[in-house]
PDB file of C-alpha atoms and ligand atoms in Angstrom:
ATOM      1  CA  MET A   1     -37.999-248.500  45.326  1.00  0.00           C
ATOM      2  CA  LYS A   2     -41.649-247.648  45.430  1.00  0.00           C
ATOM      3  CA  THR A   3     -42.375-244.466  47.828  1.00  0.00           C
ATOM      4  CA  VAL A   4     -44.860-244.844  51.192  1.00  0.00           C
ATOM      5  CA  LEU A   5     -46.683-242.108  52.820  1.00  0.00           C
ATOM      6  CA  LEU A   6     -46.941-242.920  56.157  1.00  0.00           C
ATOM      7  CA  HIS A   7     -49.861-242.200  58.047  1.00  0.00           C
ATOM      8  CA  THR A   8     -47.644-240.911  61.580  1.00  0.00           C
ATOM      9  CA  CYS A   9     -49.423-241.556  64.957  1.00  0.00           C
ATOM     10  CA  CYS A  10     -47.329-240.420  67.073  1.00  0.00           C
ATOM     11  CA  GLY A  11     -42.894-241.026  67.507  1.00  0.00           C
ATOM     12  CA  PRO A  12     -43.098-243.783  69.050  1.00  0.00           C
ATOM     13  CA  CYS A  13     -44.768-245.651  66.674  1.00  0.00           C
ATOM     14  CA  GLY A  14     -43.224-243.298  63.453  1.00  0.00           C
ATOM     15  CA  PHE A  15     -40.048-244.743  65.178  1.00  0.00           C
ATOM     16  CA  SER A  16     -41.303-248.994  65.234  1.00  0.00           C
ATOM     17  CA  ALA A  17     -43.203-248.659  61.555  1.00  0.00           C
ATOM     18  CA  THR A  18     -40.215-246.914  59.486  1.00  0.00           C
ATOM     19  CA  LYS A  19     -37.682-249.585  61.825  1.00  0.00           C
ATOM     20  CA  PHE A  20     -39.944-252.418  60.065  1.00  0.00           C
ATOM     21  CA  LEU A  21     -40.472-249.973  56.495  1.00  0.00           C
ATOM     22  CA  ASN A  22     -37.004-249.570  56.144  1.00  0.00           C
ATOM     23  CA  GLY A  23     -35.078-251.099  53.489  1.00  0.00           C
ATOM     24  CA  GLU A  24     -38.236-252.089  51.906  1.00  0.00           C
ATOM     25  CA  PHE A  25     -40.316-248.456  51.112  1.00  0.00           C
ATOM     26  CA  ASN A  26     -39.087-244.593  50.525  1.00  0.00           C
ATOM     27  CA  ILE A  27     -41.165-242.928  53.788  1.00  0.00           C
ATOM     28  CA  LYS A  28     -42.610-240.080  53.629  1.00  0.00           C
ATOM     29  CA  TYR A  29     -44.371-238.559  56.569  1.00  0.00           C
ATOM     30  CA  TYR A  30     -47.569-237.773  56.951  1.00  0.00           C
ATOM     31  CA  TRP A  31     -49.289-236.189  60.347  1.00  0.00           C
ATOM     32  CA  HIS A  32     -53.049-235.496  60.751  1.00  0.00           C
ATOM     33  CA  ASN A  33     -53.871-236.988  64.238  1.00  0.00           C
ATOM     34  CA  PRO A  34     -57.042-234.324  65.654  1.00  0.00           C
ATOM     35  CA  ASN A  35     -58.363-236.930  67.896  1.00  0.00           C
ATOM     36  CA  ILE A  36     -55.282-236.270  70.007  1.00  0.00           C
ATOM     37  CA  GLN A  37     -56.504-234.259  72.757  1.00  0.00           C
ATOM     38  CA  PRO A  38     -55.826-232.259  74.661  1.00  0.00           C
ATOM     39  CA  PRO A  39     -53.961-229.140  73.028  1.00  0.00           C
ATOM     40  CA  GLU A  40     -50.976-229.741  75.394  1.00  0.00           C
ATOM     41  CA  GLU A  41     -51.122-233.532  74.893  1.00  0.00           C
ATOM     42  CA  TYR A  42     -51.381-232.905  70.987  1.00  0.00           C
ATOM     43  CA  GLU A  43     -48.339-230.234  71.235  1.00  0.00           C
ATOM     44  CA  LYS A  44     -46.299-232.558  73.164  1.00  0.00           C
ATOM     45  CA  ARG A  45     -46.821-235.856  70.181  1.00  0.00           C
ATOM     46  CA  LEU A  46     -46.169-233.185  66.908  1.00  0.00           C
ATOM     47  CA  ASN A  47     -43.399-232.230  68.736  1.00  0.00           C
ATOM     48  CA  VAL A  48     -41.419-235.885  69.857  1.00  0.00           C
ATOM     49  CA  ALA A  49     -42.890-236.669  65.819  1.00  0.00           C
ATOM     50  CA  GLN A  50     -41.132-233.232  64.215  1.00  0.00           C
ATOM     51  CA  LYS A  51     -37.725-234.172  66.261  1.00  0.00           C
ATOM     52  CA  LEU A  52     -37.721-237.815  64.676  1.00  0.00           C
ATOM     53  CA  PHE A  53     -39.172-237.634  61.173  1.00  0.00           C
ATOM     54  CA  SER A  54     -39.840-234.866  58.367  1.00  0.00           C
ATOM     55  CA  LEU A  55     -42.941-234.570  58.846  1.00  0.00           C
ATOM     56  CA  ILE A  56     -45.667-233.593  55.340  1.00  0.00           C
ATOM     57  CA  VAL A  57     -48.718-231.357  57.826  1.00  0.00           C
ATOM     58  CA  ASP A  58     -51.618-230.410  55.489  1.00  0.00           C
ATOM     59  CA  PRO A  59     -51.257-227.097  55.557  1.00  0.00           C
ATOM     60  CA  VAL A  60     -54.955-226.462  55.564  1.00  0.00           C
ATOM     61  CA  ARG A  61     -55.948-228.276  58.751  1.00  0.00           C
ATOM     62  CA  ASP A  62     -52.291-228.726  60.675  1.00  0.00           C
ATOM     63  CA  THR A  63     -52.656-224.915  60.486  1.00  0.00           C
ATOM     64  CA  VAL A  64     -56.370-224.698  61.444  1.00  0.00           C
ATOM     65  CA  SER A  65     -55.507-226.627  64.005  1.00  0.00           C
ATOM     66  CA  ARG A  66     -52.530-225.698  65.515  1.00  0.00           C
ATOM     67  CA  CYS A  67     -53.954-222.005  66.305  1.00  0.00           C
ATOM     68  CA  ASP A  68     -56.544-222.481  67.524  1.00  0.00           C
ATOM     69  CA  ILE A  69     -53.884-224.913  69.834  1.00  0.00           C
ATOM     70  CA  SER A  70     -52.608-221.496  70.853  1.00  0.00           C
ATOM     71  CA  ASN A  71     -55.437-220.362  71.699  1.00  0.00           C
ATOM     72  CA  GLY A  72     -56.202-223.180  74.442  1.00  0.00           C
ATOM     73  CA  VAL A  73     -59.515-224.391  72.201  1.00  0.00           C
ATOM     74  CA  ASP A  74     -58.604-227.410  69.712  1.00  0.00           C
ATOM     75  CA  ASP A  75     -61.257-226.176  66.876  1.00  0.00           C
ATOM     76  CA  TYR A  76     -60.906-228.627  64.232  1.00  0.00           C
ATOM     77  CA  ASN A  77     -61.001-230.863  67.116  1.00  0.00           C
ATOM     78  CA  GLU A  78     -64.431-229.448  68.236  1.00  0.00           C
ATOM     79  CA  LYS A  79     -65.344-228.959  64.984  1.00  0.00           C
ATOM     80  CA  GLU A  80     -65.300-231.629  62.830  1.00  0.00           C
ATOM     81  CA  TRP A  81     -63.551-234.918  64.569  1.00  0.00           C
ATOM     82  CA  LEU A  82     -65.324-234.491  67.327  1.00  0.00           C
ATOM     83  CA  LEU A  83     -68.766-233.486  65.523  1.00  0.00           C
ATOM     84  CA  LYS A  84     -68.366-236.528  64.092  1.00  0.00           C
ATOM     85  CA  ILE A  85     -67.108-238.856  67.206  1.00  0.00           C
ATOM     86  CA  LYS A  86     -69.973-237.361  68.936  1.00  0.00           C
ATOM     87  CA  ASP A  87     -72.932-239.915  69.099  1.00  0.00           C
ATOM     88  CA  ILE A  88     -70.909-242.532  69.119  1.00  0.00           C
ATOM     89  CA  ALA A  89     -67.828-241.785  71.586  1.00  0.00           C
ATOM     90  CA  LYS A  90     -69.310-244.375  73.682  1.00  0.00           C
ATOM     91  CA  GLN A  91     -69.446-247.271  71.830  1.00  0.00           C
ATOM     92  CA  LYS A  92     -65.606-247.707  71.675  1.00  0.00           C
ATOM     93  CA  ASP A  93     -65.819-250.165  68.513  1.00  0.00           C
ATOM     94  CA  LYS A  94     -67.269-247.235  66.899  1.00  0.00           C
ATOM     95  CA  ARG A  95     -65.668-244.800  67.598  1.00  0.00           C
ATOM     96  CA  CYS A  96     -62.099-246.135  67.171  1.00  0.00           C
ATOM     97  CA  ALA A  97     -63.228-246.989  63.603  1.00  0.00           C
ATOM     98  CA  GLU A  98     -64.427-243.985  62.502  1.00  0.00           C
ATOM     99  CA  CYS A  99     -61.722-242.587  64.382  1.00  0.00           C
ATOM    100  CA  TYR A 100     -59.503-244.905  61.638  1.00  0.00           C
ATOM    101  CA  ARG A 101     -61.670-244.474  58.919  1.00  0.00           C
ATOM    102  CA  LEU A 102     -60.726-240.107  59.454  1.00  0.00           C
ATOM    103  CA  ARG A 103     -57.870-240.268  59.818  1.00  0.00           C
ATOM    104  CA  LEU A 104     -56.852-242.898  56.902  1.00  0.00           C
ATOM    105  CA  MET A 105     -59.469-240.746  54.681  1.00  0.00           C
ATOM    106  CA  MET A 106     -57.326-237.614  54.332  1.00  0.00           C
ATOM    107  CA  THR A 107     -54.049-239.707  54.125  1.00  0.00           C
ATOM    108  CA  ALA A 108     -55.703-242.005  51.151  1.00  0.00           C
ATOM    109  CA  GLN A 109     -56.558-238.275  49.456  1.00  0.00           C
ATOM    110  CA  LYS A 110     -52.683-236.860  49.952  1.00  0.00           C
ATOM    111  CA  SER A 111     -51.307-239.953  49.132  1.00  0.00           C
ATOM    112  CA  LYS A 112     -53.629-239.557  45.638  1.00  0.00           C
ATOM    113  CA  GLU A 113     -52.916-235.489  44.849  1.00  0.00           C
ATOM    114  CA  LEU A 114     -49.171-235.975  45.770  1.00  0.00           C
ATOM    115  CA  ARG A 115     -49.748-239.252  43.908  1.00  0.00           C
ATOM    116  CA  ILE A 116     -47.501-241.540  45.640  1.00  0.00           C
ATOM    117  CA  ASP A 117     -47.112-245.172  44.946  1.00  0.00           C
ATOM    118  CA  PHE A 118     -49.062-246.614  48.478  1.00  0.00           C
ATOM    119  CA  PHE A 119     -50.075-244.835  51.993  1.00  0.00           C
ATOM    120  CA  SER A 120     -50.350-247.068  54.955  1.00  0.00           C
ATOM    121  CA  THR A 121     -50.004-245.666  58.489  1.00  0.00           C
ATOM    122  CA  THR A 122     -48.104-245.979  62.087  1.00  0.00           C
ATOM    123  CA  LEU A 123     -50.872-247.650  63.139  1.00  0.00           C
ATOM    124  CA  LEU A 124     -50.499-251.161  61.986  1.00  0.00           C
ATOM    125  CA  ILE A 125     -47.410-252.286  64.465  1.00  0.00           C
ATOM    126  CA  SER A 126     -49.524-250.646  68.011  1.00  0.00           C
ATOM    127  CA  PRO A 127     -51.204-254.321  69.330  1.00  0.00           C
ATOM    128  CA  TYR A 128     -53.073-251.512  72.019  1.00  0.00           C
ATOM    129  CA  GLN A 129     -55.470-250.646  68.233  1.00  0.00           C
ATOM    130  CA  GLN A 130     -58.223-253.444  66.634  1.00  0.00           C
ATOM    131  CA  HIS A 131     -55.701-254.116  63.880  1.00  0.00           C
ATOM    132  CA  ASP A 132     -58.419-256.656  61.730  1.00  0.00           C
ATOM    133  CA  ILE A 133     -60.888-252.929  61.253  1.00  0.00           C
ATOM    134  CA  LEU A 134     -58.033-250.791  60.249  1.00  0.00           C
ATOM    135  CA  LYS A 135     -56.812-253.522  57.940  1.00  0.00           C
ATOM    136  CA  LYS A 136     -60.298-253.313  56.324  1.00  0.00           C
ATOM    137  CA  THR A 137     -61.240-249.764  56.455  1.00  0.00           C
ATOM    138  CA  GLY A 138     -57.344-249.032  55.207  1.00  0.00           C
ATOM    139  CA  GLU A 139     -58.255-251.673  52.332  1.00  0.00           C
ATOM    140  CA  ASP A 140     -62.071-250.365  51.885  1.00  0.00           C
ATOM    141  CA  ILE A 141     -60.243-246.780  51.494  1.00  0.00           C
ATOM    142  CA  ALA A 142     -58.402-247.251  49.022  1.00  0.00           C
ATOM    143  CA  ARG A 143     -61.229-248.967  46.716  1.00  0.00           C
ATOM    144  CA  GLN A 144     -63.410-245.675  47.551  1.00  0.00           C
ATOM    145  CA  VAL A 145     -60.293-243.589  46.558  1.00  0.00           C
ATOM    146  CA  GLY A 146     -58.569-245.307  44.057  1.00  0.00           C
ATOM    147  CA  VAL A 147     -55.277-245.577  45.333  1.00  0.00           C
ATOM    148  CA  ASN A 148     -53.218-249.022  46.813  1.00  0.00           C
ATOM    149  CA  PHE A 149     -53.047-249.173  50.809  1.00  0.00           C
ATOM    150  CA  TYR A 150     -49.504-250.807  52.737  1.00  0.00           C
ATOM    151  CA  TYR A 151     -50.880-253.388  54.594  1.00  0.00           C
ATOM    152  CA  TYR A 152     -48.463-255.224  57.035  1.00  0.00           C
ATOM    153  CA  ASP A 153     -48.687-256.448  61.025  1.00  0.00           C
ATOM    154  CA  GLY A 154     -45.547-254.749  62.702  1.00  0.00           C
ATOM    155  CA  ARG A 155     -47.377-255.708  66.050  1.00  0.00           C
ATOM    156  CA  PRO A 156     -44.373-259.095  67.007  1.00  0.00           C
ATOM    157  CA  ASN A 157     -41.694-256.310  67.533  1.00  0.00           C
ATOM    158  CA  PHE A 158     -43.421-253.302  69.359  1.00  0.00           C
ATOM    159  CA  TYR A 159     -42.312-253.473  72.351  1.00  0.00           C
ATOM    160  CA  LYS A 160     -38.385-254.172  71.866  1.00  0.00           C
ATOM    161  CA  ASN A 161     -39.078-251.052  69.659  1.00  0.00           C
ATOM    162  CA  LEU A 162     -40.991-249.495  72.310  1.00  0.00           C
ATOM    163  CA  ASN A 163     -37.616-249.835  75.052  1.00  0.00           C
ATOM    164  CA  GLU A 164     -35.906-249.235  72.654  1.00  0.00           C
ATOM    165  CA  PHE A 165     -37.367-245.727  71.670  1.00  0.00           C
ATOM    166  CA  LYS A 166     -38.253-245.210  75.495  1.00  0.00           C
ATOM    167  CA  LYS A 167     -34.086-244.524  76.253  1.00  0.00           C
ATOM    168  CA  SER A 168     -34.486-241.655  73.407  1.00  0.00           C
ATOM    169  CA  GLY A 169     -35.502-239.928  76.976  1.00  0.00           C
ATOM    170  CA  LEU A 170     -38.099-238.661  73.817  1.00  0.00           C
ATOM    171  CA  TYR A 171     -41.807-238.067  75.794  1.00  0.00           C
ATOM    172  CA  THR A 172     -44.409-241.455  75.580  1.00  0.00           C
ATOM    173  CA  GLN A 173     -47.701-241.232  76.223  1.00  0.00           C
ATOM    174  CA  LYS A 174     -49.609-242.343  78.571  1.00  0.00           C
ATOM    175  CA  TYR A 175     -52.965-243.127  76.390  1.00  0.00           C
ATOM    176  CA  CYS A 176     -54.932-243.738  72.838  1.00  0.00           C
ATOM    177  CA  GLY A 177     -55.362-240.066  72.370  1.00  0.00           C
ATOM    178  CA  CYS A 178     -58.996-238.572  72.788  1.00  0.00           C
ATOM    179  CA  MET A 179     -60.312-237.852  76.090  1.00  0.00           C
ATOM    180  CA  PHE A 180     -62.163-241.034  75.969  1.00  0.00           C
ATOM    181  CA  SER A 181     -59.603-243.247  75.748  1.00  0.00           C
ATOM    182  CA  LYS A 182     -57.760-241.832  78.766  1.00  0.00           C
ATOM    183  CA  ASN A 183     -60.937-241.334  81.041  1.00  0.00           C
ATOM    184  CA  GLU A 184     -61.244-245.864  80.192  1.00  0.00           C
ATOM    185  CA  LYS A 185     -57.642-245.679  81.690  1.00  0.00           C
TER     186      LYS A 185
HETATM  187  S1  LIG B 201     -59.341-245.016  71.947  1.00  0.00           S
HETATM  188 FE1  LIG B 201     -57.198-243.308  69.852  1.00  0.00          FE
HETATM  189  S2  LIG B 201     -58.453-244.596  68.124  1.00  0.00           S
HETATM  190 FE2  LIG B 201     -60.115-244.884  69.567  1.00  0.00          FE
HETATM  191  S3  LIG B 201     -61.724-242.988  69.102  1.00  0.00           S
HETATM  192 FE3  LIG B 201     -59.555-242.296  70.567  1.00  0.00          FE
HETATM  193  S4  LIG B 201     -57.755-241.933  69.742  1.00  0.00           S
HETATM  194 FE4  LIG B 201     -59.183-242.492  67.880  1.00  0.00          FE
END
């Protein structure tokens, strides 16, 4: 069976994507979400994902991010994610496209480094994300990095799986991730 490195954005989406991909792939989960704000929210989502999955976390970036979170400041967000997003923060389409690109690029590079057959993302199960942009971004990055992107459309069972996840009593987030999305909500 082939292996997929699955960028995991949160517990509920990871749960749903696992139900979709299980049996087809050996799944390895990869956590890289410097878009999540504020730091307490980042911690909550990471904790849920860690309870559910054995996550691969980038040793350098995760240490930086979590270390700074304990001090109340997500330095990684400020220095890298926010810096890259700030000029387009108010243009939702552009901002999200760049947010996808940053996270999928890291996942693709990690899949290359670990020699994993495919990379993909749990974002593809969410009807709240811009699915076509995600698909194109994954395909473009795959060509650029020289790895395989696995595209799937997991949206049809999203609400059914979300209801099942909620029965676990684990935390379910109320907004996409960044402060802009929190304010827009
Ligand atoms: S709304 Fe979601 S996808 Fe868009 S920039 Fe914010 S965290 Fe990223």
